[in-house]
mmCIF file of C-alpha atoms in Angstrom:
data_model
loop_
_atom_site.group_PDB
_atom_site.id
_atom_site.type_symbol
_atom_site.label_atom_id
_atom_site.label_comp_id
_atom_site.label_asym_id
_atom_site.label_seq_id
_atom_site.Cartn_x
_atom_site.Cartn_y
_atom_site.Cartn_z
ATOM 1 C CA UNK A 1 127.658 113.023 133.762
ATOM 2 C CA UNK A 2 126.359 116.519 132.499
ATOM 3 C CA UNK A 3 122.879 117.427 133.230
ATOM 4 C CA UNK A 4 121.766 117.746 129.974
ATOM 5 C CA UNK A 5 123.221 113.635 129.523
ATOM 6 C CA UNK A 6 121.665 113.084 132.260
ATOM 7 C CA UNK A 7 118.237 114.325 131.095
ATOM 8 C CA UNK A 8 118.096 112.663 128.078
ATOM 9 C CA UNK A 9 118.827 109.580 129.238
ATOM 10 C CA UNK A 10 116.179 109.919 131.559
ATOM 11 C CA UNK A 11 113.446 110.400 128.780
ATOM 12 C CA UNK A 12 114.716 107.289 126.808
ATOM 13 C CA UNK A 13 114.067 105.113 130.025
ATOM 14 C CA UNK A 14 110.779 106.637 130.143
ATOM 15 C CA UNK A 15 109.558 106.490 126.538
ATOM 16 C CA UNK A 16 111.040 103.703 125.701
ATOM 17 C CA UNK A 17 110.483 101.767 128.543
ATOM 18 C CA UNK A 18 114.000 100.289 129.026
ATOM 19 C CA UNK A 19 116.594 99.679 131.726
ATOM 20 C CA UNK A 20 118.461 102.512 132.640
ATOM 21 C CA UNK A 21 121.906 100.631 132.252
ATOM 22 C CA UNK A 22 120.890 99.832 128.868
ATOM 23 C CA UNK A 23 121.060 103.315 128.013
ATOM 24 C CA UNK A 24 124.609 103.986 127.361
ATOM 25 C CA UNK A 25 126.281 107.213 125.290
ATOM 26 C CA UNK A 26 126.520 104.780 122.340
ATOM 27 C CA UNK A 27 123.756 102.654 122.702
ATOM 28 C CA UNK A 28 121.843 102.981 119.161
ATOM 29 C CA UNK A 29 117.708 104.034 119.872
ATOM 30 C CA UNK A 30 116.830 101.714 116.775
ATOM 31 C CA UNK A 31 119.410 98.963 117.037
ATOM 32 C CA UNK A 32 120.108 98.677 120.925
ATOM 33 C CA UNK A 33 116.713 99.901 122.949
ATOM 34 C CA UNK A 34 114.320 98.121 120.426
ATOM 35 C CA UNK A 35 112.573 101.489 119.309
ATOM 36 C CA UNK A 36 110.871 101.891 116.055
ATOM 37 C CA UNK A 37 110.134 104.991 113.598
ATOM 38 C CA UNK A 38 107.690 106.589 115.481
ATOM 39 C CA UNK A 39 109.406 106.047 118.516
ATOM 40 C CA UNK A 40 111.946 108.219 117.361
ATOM 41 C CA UNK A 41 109.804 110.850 116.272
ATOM 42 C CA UNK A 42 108.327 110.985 119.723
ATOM 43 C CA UNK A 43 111.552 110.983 121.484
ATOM 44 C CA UNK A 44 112.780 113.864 119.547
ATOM 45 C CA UNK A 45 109.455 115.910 120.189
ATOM 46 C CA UNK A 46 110.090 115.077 123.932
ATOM 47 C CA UNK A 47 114.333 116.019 123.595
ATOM 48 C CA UNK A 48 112.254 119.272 121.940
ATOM 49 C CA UNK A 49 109.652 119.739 125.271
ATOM 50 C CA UNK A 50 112.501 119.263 127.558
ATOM 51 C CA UNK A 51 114.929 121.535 126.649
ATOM 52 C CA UNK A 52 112.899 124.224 124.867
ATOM 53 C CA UNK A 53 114.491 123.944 121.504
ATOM 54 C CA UNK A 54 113.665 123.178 118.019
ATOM 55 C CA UNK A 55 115.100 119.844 116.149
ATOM 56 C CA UNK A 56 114.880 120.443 112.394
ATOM 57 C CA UNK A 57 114.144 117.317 110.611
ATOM 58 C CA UNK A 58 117.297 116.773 109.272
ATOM 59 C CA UNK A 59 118.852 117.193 112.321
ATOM 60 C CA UNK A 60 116.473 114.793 113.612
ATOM 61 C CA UNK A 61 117.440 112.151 110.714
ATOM 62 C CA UNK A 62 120.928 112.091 111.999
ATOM 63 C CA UNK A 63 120.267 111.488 115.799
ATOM 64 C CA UNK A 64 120.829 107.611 116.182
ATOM 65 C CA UNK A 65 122.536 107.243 119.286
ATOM 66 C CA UNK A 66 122.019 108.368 123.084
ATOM 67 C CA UNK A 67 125.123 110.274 122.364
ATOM 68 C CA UNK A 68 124.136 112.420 119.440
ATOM 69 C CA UNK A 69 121.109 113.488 121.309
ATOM 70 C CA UNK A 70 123.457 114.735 123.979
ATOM 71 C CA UNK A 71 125.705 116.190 121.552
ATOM 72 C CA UNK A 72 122.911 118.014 119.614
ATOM 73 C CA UNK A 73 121.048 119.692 122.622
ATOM 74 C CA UNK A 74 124.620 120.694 123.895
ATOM 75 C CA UNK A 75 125.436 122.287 121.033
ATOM 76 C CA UNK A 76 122.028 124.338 120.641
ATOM 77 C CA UNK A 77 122.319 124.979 124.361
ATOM 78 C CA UNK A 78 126.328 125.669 124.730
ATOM 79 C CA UNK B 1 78.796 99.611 126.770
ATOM 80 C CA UNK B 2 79.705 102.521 124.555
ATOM 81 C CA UNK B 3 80.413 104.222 127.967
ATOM 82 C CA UNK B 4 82.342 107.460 126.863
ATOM 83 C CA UNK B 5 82.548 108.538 130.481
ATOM 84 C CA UNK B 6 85.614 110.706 131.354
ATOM 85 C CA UNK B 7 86.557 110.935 127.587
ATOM 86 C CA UNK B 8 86.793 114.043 125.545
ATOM 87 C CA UNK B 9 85.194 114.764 122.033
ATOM 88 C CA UNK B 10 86.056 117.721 119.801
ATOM 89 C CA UNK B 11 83.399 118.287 116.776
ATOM 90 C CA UNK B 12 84.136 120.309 113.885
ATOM 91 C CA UNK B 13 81.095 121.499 112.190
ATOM 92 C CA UNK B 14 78.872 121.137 114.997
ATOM 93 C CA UNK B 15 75.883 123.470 114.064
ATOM 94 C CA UNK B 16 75.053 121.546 110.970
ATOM 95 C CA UNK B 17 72.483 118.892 111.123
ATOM 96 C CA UNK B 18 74.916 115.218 111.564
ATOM 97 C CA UNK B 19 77.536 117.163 113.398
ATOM 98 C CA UNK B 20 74.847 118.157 116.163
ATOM 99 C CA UNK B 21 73.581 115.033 116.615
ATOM 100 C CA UNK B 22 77.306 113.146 116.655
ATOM 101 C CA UNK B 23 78.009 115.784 119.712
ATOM 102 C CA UNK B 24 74.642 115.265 121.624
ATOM 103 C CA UNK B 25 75.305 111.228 121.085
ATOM 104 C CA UNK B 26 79.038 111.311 122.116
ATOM 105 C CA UNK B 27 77.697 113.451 124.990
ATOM 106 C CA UNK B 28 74.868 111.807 126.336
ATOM 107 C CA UNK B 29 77.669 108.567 126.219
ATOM 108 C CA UNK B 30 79.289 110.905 128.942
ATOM 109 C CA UNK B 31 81.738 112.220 127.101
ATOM 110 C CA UNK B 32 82.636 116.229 127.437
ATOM 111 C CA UNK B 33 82.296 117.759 124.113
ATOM 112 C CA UNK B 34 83.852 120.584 122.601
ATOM 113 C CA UNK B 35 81.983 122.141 119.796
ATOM 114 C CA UNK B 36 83.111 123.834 116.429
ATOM 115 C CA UNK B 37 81.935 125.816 113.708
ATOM 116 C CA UNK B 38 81.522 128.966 112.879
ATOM 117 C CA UNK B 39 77.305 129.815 113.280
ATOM 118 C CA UNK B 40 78.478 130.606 117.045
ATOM 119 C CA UNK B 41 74.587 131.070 117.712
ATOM 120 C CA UNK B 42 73.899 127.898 116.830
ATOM 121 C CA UNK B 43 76.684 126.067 118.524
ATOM 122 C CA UNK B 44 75.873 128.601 121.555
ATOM 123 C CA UNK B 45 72.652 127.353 121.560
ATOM 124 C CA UNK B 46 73.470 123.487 121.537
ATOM 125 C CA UNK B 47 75.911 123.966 124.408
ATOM 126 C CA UNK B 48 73.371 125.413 126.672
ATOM 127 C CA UNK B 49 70.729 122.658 125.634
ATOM 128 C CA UNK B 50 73.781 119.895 126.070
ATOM 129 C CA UNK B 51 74.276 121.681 129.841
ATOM 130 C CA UNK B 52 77.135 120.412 131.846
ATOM 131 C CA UNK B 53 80.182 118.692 129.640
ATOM 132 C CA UNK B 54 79.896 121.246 126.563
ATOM 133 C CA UNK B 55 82.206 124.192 125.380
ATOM 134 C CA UNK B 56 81.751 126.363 122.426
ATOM 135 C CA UNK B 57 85.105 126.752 120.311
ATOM 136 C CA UNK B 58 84.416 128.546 117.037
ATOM 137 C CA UNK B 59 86.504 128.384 114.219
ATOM 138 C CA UNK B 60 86.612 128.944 110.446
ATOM 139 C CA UNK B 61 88.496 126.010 109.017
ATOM 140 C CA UNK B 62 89.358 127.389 105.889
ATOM 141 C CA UNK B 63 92.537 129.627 107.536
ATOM 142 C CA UNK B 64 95.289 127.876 108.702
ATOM 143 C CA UNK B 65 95.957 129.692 111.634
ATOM 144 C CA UNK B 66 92.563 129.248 112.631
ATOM 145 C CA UNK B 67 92.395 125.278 112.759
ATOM 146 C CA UNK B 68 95.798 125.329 114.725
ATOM 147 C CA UNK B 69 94.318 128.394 117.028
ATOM 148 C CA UNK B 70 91.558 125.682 117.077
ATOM 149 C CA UNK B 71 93.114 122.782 118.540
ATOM 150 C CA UNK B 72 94.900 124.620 121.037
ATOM 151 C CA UNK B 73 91.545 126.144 122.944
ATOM 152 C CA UNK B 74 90.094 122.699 122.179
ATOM 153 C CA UNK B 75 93.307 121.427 125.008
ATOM 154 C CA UNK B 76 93.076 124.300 127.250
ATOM 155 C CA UNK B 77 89.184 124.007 127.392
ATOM 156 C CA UNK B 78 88.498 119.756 127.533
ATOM 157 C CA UNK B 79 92.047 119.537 128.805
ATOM 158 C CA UNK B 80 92.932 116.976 126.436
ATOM 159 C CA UNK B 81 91.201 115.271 123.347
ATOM 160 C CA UNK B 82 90.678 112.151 123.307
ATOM 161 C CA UNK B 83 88.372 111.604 120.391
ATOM 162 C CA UNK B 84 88.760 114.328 117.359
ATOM 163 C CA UNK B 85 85.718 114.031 115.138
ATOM 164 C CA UNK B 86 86.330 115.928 111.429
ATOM 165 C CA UNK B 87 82.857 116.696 110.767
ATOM 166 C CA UNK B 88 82.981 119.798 108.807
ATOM 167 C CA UNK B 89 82.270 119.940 104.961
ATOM 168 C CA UNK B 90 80.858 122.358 102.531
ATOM 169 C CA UNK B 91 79.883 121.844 98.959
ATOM 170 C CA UNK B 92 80.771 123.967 96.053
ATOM 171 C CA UNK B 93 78.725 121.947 93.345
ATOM 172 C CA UNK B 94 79.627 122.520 89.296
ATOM 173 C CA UNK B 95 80.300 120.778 86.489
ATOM 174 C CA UNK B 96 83.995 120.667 86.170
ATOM 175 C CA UNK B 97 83.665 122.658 83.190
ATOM 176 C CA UNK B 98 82.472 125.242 84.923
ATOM 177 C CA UNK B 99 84.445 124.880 87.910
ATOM 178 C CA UNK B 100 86.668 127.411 89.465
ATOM 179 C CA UNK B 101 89.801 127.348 91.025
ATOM 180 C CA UNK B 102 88.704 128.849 94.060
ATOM 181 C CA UNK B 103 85.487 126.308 94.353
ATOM 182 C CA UNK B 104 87.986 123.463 93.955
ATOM 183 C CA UNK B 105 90.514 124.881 96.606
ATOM 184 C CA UNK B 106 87.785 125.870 99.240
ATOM 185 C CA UNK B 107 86.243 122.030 99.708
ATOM 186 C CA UNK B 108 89.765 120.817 99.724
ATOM 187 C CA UNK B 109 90.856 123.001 102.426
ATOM 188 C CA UNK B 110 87.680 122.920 104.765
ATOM 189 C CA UNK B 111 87.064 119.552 103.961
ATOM 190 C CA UNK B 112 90.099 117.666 103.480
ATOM 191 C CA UNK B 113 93.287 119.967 104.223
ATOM 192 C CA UNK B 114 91.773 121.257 108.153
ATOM 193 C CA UNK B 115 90.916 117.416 108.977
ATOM 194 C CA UNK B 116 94.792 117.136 108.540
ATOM 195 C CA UNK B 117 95.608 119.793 110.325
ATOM 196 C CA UNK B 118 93.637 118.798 112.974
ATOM 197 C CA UNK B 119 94.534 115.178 113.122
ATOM 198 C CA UNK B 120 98.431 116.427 112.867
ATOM 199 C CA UNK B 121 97.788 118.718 116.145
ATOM 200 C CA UNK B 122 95.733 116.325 118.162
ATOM 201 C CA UNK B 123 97.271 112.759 117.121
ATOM 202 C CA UNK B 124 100.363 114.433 119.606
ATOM 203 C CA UNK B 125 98.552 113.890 122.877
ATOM 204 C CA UNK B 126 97.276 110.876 122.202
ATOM 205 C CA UNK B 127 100.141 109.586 121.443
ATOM 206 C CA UNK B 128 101.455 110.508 124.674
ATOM 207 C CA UNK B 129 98.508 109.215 126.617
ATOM 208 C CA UNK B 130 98.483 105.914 124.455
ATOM 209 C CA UNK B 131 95.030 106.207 123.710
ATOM 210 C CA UNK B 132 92.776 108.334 121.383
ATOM 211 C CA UNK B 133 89.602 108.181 118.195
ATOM 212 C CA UNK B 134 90.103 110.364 114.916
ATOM 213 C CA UNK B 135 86.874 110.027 112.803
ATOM 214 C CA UNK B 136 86.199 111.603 109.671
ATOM 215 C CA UNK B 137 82.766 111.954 108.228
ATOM 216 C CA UNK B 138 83.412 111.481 104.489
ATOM 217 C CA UNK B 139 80.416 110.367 102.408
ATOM 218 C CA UNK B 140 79.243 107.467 99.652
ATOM 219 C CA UNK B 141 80.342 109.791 96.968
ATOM 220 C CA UNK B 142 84.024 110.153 97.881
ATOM 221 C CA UNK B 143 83.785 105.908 97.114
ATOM 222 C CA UNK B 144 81.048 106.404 94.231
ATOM 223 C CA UNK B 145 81.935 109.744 92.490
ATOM 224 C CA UNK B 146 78.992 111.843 91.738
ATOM 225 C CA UNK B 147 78.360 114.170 88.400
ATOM 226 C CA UNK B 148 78.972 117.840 89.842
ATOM 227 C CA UNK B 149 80.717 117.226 92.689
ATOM 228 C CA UNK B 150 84.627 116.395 91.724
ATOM 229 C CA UNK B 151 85.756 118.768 94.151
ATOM 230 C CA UNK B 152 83.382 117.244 97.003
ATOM 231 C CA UNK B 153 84.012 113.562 95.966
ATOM 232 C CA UNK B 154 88.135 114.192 95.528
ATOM 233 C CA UNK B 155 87.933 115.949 99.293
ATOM 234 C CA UNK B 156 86.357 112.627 100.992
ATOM 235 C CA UNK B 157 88.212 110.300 99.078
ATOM 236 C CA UNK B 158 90.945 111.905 100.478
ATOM 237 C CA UNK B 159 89.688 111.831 103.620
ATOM 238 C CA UNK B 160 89.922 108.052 103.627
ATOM 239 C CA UNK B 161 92.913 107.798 102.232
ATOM 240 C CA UNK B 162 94.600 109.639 104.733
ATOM 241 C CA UNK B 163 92.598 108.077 107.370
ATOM 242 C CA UNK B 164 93.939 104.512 106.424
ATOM 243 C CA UNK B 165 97.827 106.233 106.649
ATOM 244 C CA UNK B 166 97.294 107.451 109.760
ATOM 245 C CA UNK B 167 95.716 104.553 111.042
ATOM 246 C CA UNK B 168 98.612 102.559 109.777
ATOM 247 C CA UNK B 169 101.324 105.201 111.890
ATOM 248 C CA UNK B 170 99.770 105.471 115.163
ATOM 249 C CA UNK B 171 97.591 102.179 115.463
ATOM 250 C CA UNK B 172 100.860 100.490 118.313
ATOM 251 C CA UNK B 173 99.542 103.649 120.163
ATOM 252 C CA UNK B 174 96.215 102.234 120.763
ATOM 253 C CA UNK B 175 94.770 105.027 118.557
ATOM 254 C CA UNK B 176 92.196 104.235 115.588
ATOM 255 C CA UNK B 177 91.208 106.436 112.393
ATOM 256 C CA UNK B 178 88.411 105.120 110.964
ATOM 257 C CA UNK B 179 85.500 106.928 108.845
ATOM 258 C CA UNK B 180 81.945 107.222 108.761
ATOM 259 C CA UNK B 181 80.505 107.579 104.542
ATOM 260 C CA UNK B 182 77.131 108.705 105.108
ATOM 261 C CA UNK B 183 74.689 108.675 102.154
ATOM 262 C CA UNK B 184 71.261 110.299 102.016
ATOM 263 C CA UNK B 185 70.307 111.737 105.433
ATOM 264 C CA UNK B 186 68.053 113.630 106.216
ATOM 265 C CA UNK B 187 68.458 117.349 107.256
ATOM 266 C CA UNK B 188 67.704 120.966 106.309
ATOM 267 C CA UNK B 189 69.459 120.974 103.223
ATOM 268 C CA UNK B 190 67.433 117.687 102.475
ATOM 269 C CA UNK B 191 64.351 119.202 104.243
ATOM 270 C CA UNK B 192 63.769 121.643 101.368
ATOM 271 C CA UNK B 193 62.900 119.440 98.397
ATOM 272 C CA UNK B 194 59.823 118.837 97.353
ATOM 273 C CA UNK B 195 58.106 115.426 97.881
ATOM 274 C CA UNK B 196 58.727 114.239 94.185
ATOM 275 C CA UNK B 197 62.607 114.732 94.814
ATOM 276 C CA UNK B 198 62.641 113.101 97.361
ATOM 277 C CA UNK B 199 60.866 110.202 96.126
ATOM 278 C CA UNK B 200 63.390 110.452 93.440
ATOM 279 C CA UNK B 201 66.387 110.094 95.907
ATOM 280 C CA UNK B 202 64.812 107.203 98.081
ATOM 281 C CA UNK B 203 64.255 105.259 94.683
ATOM 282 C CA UNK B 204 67.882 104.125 94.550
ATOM 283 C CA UNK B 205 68.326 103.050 98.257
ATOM 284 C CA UNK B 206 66.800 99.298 98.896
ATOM 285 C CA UNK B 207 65.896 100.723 102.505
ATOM 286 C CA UNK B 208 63.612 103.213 100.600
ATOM 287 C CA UNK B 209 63.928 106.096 102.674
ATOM 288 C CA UNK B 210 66.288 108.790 103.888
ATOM 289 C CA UNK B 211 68.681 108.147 106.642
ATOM 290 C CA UNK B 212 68.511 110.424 109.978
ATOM 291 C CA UNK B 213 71.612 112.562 111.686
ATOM 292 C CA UNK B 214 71.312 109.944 114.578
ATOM 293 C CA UNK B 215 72.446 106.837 112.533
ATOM 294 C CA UNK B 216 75.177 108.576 112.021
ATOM 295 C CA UNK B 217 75.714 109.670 115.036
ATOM 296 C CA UNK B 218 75.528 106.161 116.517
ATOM 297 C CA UNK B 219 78.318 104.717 113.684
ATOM 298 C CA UNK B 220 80.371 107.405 115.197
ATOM 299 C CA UNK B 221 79.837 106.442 118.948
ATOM 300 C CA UNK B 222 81.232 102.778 118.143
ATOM 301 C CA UNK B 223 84.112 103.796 116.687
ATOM 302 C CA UNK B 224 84.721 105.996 119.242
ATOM 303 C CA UNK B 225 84.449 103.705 121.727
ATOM 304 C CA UNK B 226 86.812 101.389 123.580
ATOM 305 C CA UNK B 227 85.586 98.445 122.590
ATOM 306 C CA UNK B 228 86.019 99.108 118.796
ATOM 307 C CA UNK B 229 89.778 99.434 119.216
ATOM 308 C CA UNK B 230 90.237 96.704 117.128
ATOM 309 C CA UNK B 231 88.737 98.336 114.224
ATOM 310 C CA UNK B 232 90.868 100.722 112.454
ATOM 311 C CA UNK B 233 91.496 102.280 108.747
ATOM 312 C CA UNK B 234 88.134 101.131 108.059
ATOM 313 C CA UNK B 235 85.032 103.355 106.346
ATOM 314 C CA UNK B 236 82.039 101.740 108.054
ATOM 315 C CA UNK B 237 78.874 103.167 105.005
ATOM 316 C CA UNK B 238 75.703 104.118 106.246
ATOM 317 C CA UNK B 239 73.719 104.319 103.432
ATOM 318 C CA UNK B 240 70.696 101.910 104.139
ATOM 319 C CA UNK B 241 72.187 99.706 100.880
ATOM 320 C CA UNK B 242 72.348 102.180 98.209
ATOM 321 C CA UNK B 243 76.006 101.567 98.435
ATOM 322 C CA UNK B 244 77.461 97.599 98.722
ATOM 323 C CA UNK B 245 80.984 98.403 99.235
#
């Protein structure tokens, strides 16, 4: 697992307060780990902390899964 | 109880009359305050009285970069906030026919648009910590209206308005927005009239007098403290009746 993966996932079992198996590549925020709107919002500001960049909110909007987190950080960091 | 001990209190407009008092009540609760305005004299001079527990963070609300420049030093100085109080509020009184652009857009922005701005920079850490009090003073006549004041009473209606949003957003983070409406108080600006005025004003409230800085400061302590945490979106009036709302 890449370190950035492996970052991110570490911040959803912290903010979100659920098992780290739980938190697979797929694994929806909303649908899967039981987090609601302003969960979200707070994840992304802590994606934003953590890696030093900036999330636009409409990048935000389309960041559902574990895996499009990693995908979008990777891609501003690459 | 109302033990504010190891909490921190920022107060905008905190040279004026109610915002002094709201600082010196939240402090002697044991909170640290940090206090705003821009008469840094004045707020100079409460800081030194307050002693331990009180920094002076000046700022003019009505520039943008200011009020975010403001809520950074507020962090770096208190560490964190834990309880934002929107105190400030000037008045630009007119008859709306005679009202100008620029008296309408000043009273929004100091009194409605910086409250935002503050609550939108602050809310942040709370969040985080899972625990934090935004107040805003509004007054009766942002509920009542009053003749020569539409920018004044459009600004604190506002105020709650937005007040009973936020509260809605962040209240599963154990944070409350709740306002204080004062309505007659006493302080310089009241201090001034002569005796017949303020007969005049008193006639319309059923306590039949003024109110003081201190009752309002003391609405403010509950609702900063942890055991009104229950209470949230509310406007809690302190108007000794002239207002049943």
């Amino acid at each position: 697992m890449s370190d950035i993966a492996e970052r991110v996932k570490k911040i959803v079992v912290e903010h979100l307060g659920v098992e780290e198996g739980k938190v697979t590549d797929t694994a929806s925020f909303i649908d899967d780990l039981g987090a609601d709107s302003l969960d979200t919002v707070e994840l992304v500001m802590a994606f934003e902390e953590e890696f030093g960049i900036e999330i636009p909110d409409d990048a935000a909007e389309k960041i559902l899964t574990v895996k499009d987190a990693i995908d979008f950080i990777s891609s501003k960091q690459g | 109880m109302f033990d504010l001990t190891g909490k921190t209190a920022l107060v905008t407009g905190a040279s004026g009359g109610i915002g002094a008092a709201i600082a010196r009540t939240l402090h002697q609760a044991g909170a640290t305050v940090a206090l705003s305005g821009t008469k840094v004299e004045a707020l100079e001079a409460l800081a030194a009285e307050l002693g331990d527990r009180a920094v002076v963070v000046p700022a003019n609300l009505s520039d943008p970069a200011a009020v975010e420049a403001l809520a950074k030093d507020a962090e770096a100085k208190l560490g964190q906030v834990d309880i934002l109080v929107n105190n400030a509020g000037l008045t630009r009184d007119g008859l709306i026919l005679r009202m100008k652009d620029e008296d309408w857009a000043s009273v929004i922005d100091v009194n409605l648009t910086a409250a935002f701005r503050l609550s939108r920079a602050l809310v942040k850490g709370m969040m985080k910590r899972r625990w934090g009090r935004i107040i805003g003073i509004t007054s009766i006549v942002g509920v009542t209206g009053n003749p020569g004041q539409v920018n004044y009473a459009a600004s604190k209606a506002g105020m709650i308005g937005m007040t009973k949003a936020l509260a809605a957003e962040v209240a599963s983070r154990n944070i409350t927005a709740n306002c204080v409406a004062p309505g007659f108080i006493a302080t310089a600006m009241t201090d001034v009239l002569a005796d017949a005025q303020k007969e005049k004003l008193t006639a319309g409230v059923p306590a039949g007098r003024l109110g003081t800085p201190d009752e309002i400061a003391s609405a403010v302590l509950y609702l900063a403290s942890t055991e009104a945490g229950y209470v949230t979106g509310q406007t809690l009036h302190v108007n000794g009746g002239m207002a049943m709302i």
